[in-house]
Coordinates of C-alpha atoms in Angstrom, one line a residue:
X272 CA 84.7 -32.2 277.0
X273 CA 86.9 -29.3 276.0
X274 CA 89.6 -29.8 273.4
X275 CA 93.2 -28.9 274.3
X276 CA 93.0 -26.0 271.7
X277 CA 89.9 -24.5 273.4
X278 CA 91.7 -24.7 276.8
X279 CA 94.8 -23.0 275.4
X280 CA 92.7 -20.2 273.9
X281 CA 90.9 -19.7 277.2
X282 CA 94.2 -19.4 279.1
X283 CA 96.0 -17.4 276.4
X284 CA 97.4 -14.5 278.4
X285 CA 97.5 -10.9 278.0
X286 CA 101.0 -9.6 278.4
X287 CA 100.9 -8.8 282.2
X288 CA 99.5 -12.3 283.0
X289 CA 101.9 -14.4 281.0
X290 CA 103.7 -15.8 284.1
X291 CA 100.4 -17.0 285.7
X292 CA 98.7 -18.2 282.5
X293 CA 101.1 -21.0 281.7
X294 CA 100.7 -22.9 285.0
X295 CA 96.9 -22.3 284.9
X296 CA 96.7 -23.7 281.4
X297 CA 98.9 -26.7 282.2
X298 CA 96.9 -27.3 285.4
X299 CA 93.6 -27.3 283.4
X300 CA 94.9 -29.7 280.8
X301 CA 96.7 -32.1 283.2
X302 CA 93.8 -32.3 285.6
X303 CA 91.6 -33.4 282.7
X304 CA 94.0 -36.2 281.8
X305 CA 95.5 -34.5 278.7
X306 CA 99.1 -35.3 278.1
X307 CA 100.6 -31.9 277.2
X308 CA 103.7 -33.4 275.7
X309 CA 101.6 -35.1 273.0
X310 CA 99.3 -32.2 272.0
X311 CA 99.5 -31.2 268.4
X312 CA 98.2 -27.8 267.5
X313 CA 96.1 -27.3 264.4
X314 CA 94.9 -23.7 264.4
X315 CA 93.5 -23.9 260.8
X316 CA 90.0 -24.4 262.1
X317 CA 89.9 -21.1 264.0
X318 CA 91.0 -18.6 261.4
X319 CA 88.4 -16.1 262.4
X320 CA 89.5 -16.3 266.0
X321 CA 93.1 -16.0 265.0
X322 CA 92.2 -12.7 263.3
X323 CA 90.7 -11.5 266.6
X324 CA 93.9 -12.5 268.5
X325 CA 96.1 -10.5 266.2
X326 CA 99.2 -11.5 264.2
X327 CA 101.6 -11.3 267.1
X328 CA 99.9 -14.1 269.1
X329 CA 101.9 -17.3 268.8
X330 CA 99.7 -20.3 269.9
X331 CA 102.5 -22.8 269.2
X332 CA 105.0 -20.9 271.4
X333 CA 102.4 -20.7 274.2
X334 CA 101.8 -24.5 273.9
X335 CA 105.5 -25.1 274.0
X336 CA 105.8 -23.0 277.2
X337 CA 102.8 -24.9 278.7
X338 CA 104.3 -28.3 277.9
X339 CA 107.7 -27.6 279.4
X340 CA 106.6 -25.8 282.5
X341 CA 105.4 -27.6 285.6
X342 CA 102.6 -26.5 288.0
X343 CA 103.6 -25.9 291.6
X344 CA 102.0 -29.2 292.6
X345 CA 104.1 -31.0 290.0
X346 CA 107.2 -29.2 291.4
X347 CA 106.3 -30.3 294.9
X348 CA 105.9 -33.9 293.7
X349 CA 109.3 -33.7 292.0
X350 CA 110.8 -32.3 295.2
X351 CA 109.3 -35.1 297.3
X352 CA 110.5 -37.7 294.9
X353 CA 114.0 -36.3 294.7
X354 CA 116.9 -38.2 296.4
X355 CA 118.6 -36.8 299.4
X356 CA 121.4 -35.2 297.3
X357 CA 119.3 -32.4 295.8
X358 CA 115.9 -31.5 294.5
X359 CA 115.4 -32.7 290.9
X360 CA 115.4 -30.3 288.0
X361 CA 114.3 -26.8 288.0
X362 CA 111.6 -25.9 290.6
X363 CA 110.9 -22.2 290.0
X364 CA 107.8 -22.0 292.2
X365 CA 109.5 -23.6 295.2
X366 CA 112.7 -21.7 294.6
X367 CA 110.8 -18.4 294.6
X368 CA 109.0 -19.2 297.8
X369 CA 110.1 -17.8 301.2
X370 CA 110.6 -21.4 302.3
X371 CA 113.2 -22.5 299.8
X372 CA 116.1 -22.5 302.2
X373 CA 114.2 -24.8 304.6
X374 CA 113.3 -27.1 301.7
X375 CA 117.0 -27.3 300.7
X376 CA 118.1 -28.1 304.2
X377 CA 115.4 -30.8 304.5
X378 CA 116.9 -32.7 301.5
X379 CA 119.9 -33.6 303.8
X380 CA 117.9 -33.8 307.1
X381 CA 115.3 -36.7 307.1
X382 CA 114.1 -35.7 310.6
X383 CA 113.3 -32.2 309.3
X384 CA 111.7 -33.5 306.2
X385 CA 109.5 -35.9 308.3
X386 CA 108.0 -32.8 310.0
X387 CA 106.5 -31.6 306.7
X388 CA 102.8 -32.0 306.2
X389 CA 102.0 -33.2 302.7
X390 CA 98.5 -32.7 301.4
X391 CA 96.9 -34.0 298.1
X392 CA 94.5 -31.1 297.7
X393 CA 94.9 -27.4 298.6
X394 CA 93.3 -27.2 302.0
X395 CA 91.4 -24.1 303.4
X396 CA 92.5 -25.0 306.9
X397 CA 95.6 -26.4 308.6
X398 CA 95.5 -30.2 308.6
X399 CA 97.1 -30.2 312.1
X400 CA 95.2 -27.6 314.1
X401 CA 92.1 -27.1 311.8
X402 CA 92.4 -23.4 312.0
X403 CA 91.3 -21.7 308.7
X404 CA 94.2 -20.4 306.7
X405 CA 94.5 -16.7 306.0
X406 CA 94.0 -16.0 302.3
X407 CA 97.7 -15.4 302.0
X408 CA 98.5 -18.9 303.0
X409 CA 95.9 -20.4 300.6
X410 CA 97.4 -18.3 297.8
X411 CA 100.9 -19.4 298.7
X412 CA 99.8 -23.0 298.5
X413 CA 98.4 -22.4 295.0
X414 CA 101.2 -20.2 293.7
X415 CA 104.2 -21.9 295.3
X416 CA 102.9 -25.2 296.6
X417 CA 104.1 -24.4 300.1
X418 CA 102.9 -22.5 303.2
X419 CA 103.4 -22.8 307.0
X420 CA 101.2 -23.3 310.1
X421 CA 101.8 -24.8 313.5
X422 CA 105.6 -24.3 312.9
X423 CA 105.3 -26.9 310.2
X424 CA 105.8 -26.6 306.4
X425 CA 102.8 -27.7 304.4
X426 CA 103.4 -28.9 300.9
X427 CA 100.5 -29.2 298.4
X428 CA 100.7 -31.9 295.7
X429 CA 97.5 -30.5 294.1
X430 CA 97.9 -29.8 290.4

């Protein structure tokens, strides 16, 4: 079993990948049953590795960012659990998707929301028509937690 510190080091991003590294690190930790809110970081055992990373790398700050962020799947779960008034909290992945307007309208329209297809794992094909998704749709499900097919919105609860 990997330790949380090892996982964080693996996902420690280079500057252009910071935006994608935080959700990937969180997904890795949460899917292994690690509570990111309770991780304590002791980097004293990796002094040689810290020298390789350089003095400007802040593992504690990266851990803080990982612990407060949510994966797209966690954001979909929060959206689905929200009351009809409004989606709960900040949902940056969903808000940045092309389908955010429809998601907002669906919070006040139960009939519209009932047409959503909710999946537990990111599928490679549409659960309704069984047609293989284009790569763009699969990537949208992973990056935003939402895609469309068969004139339906598909939401992925996958971490």
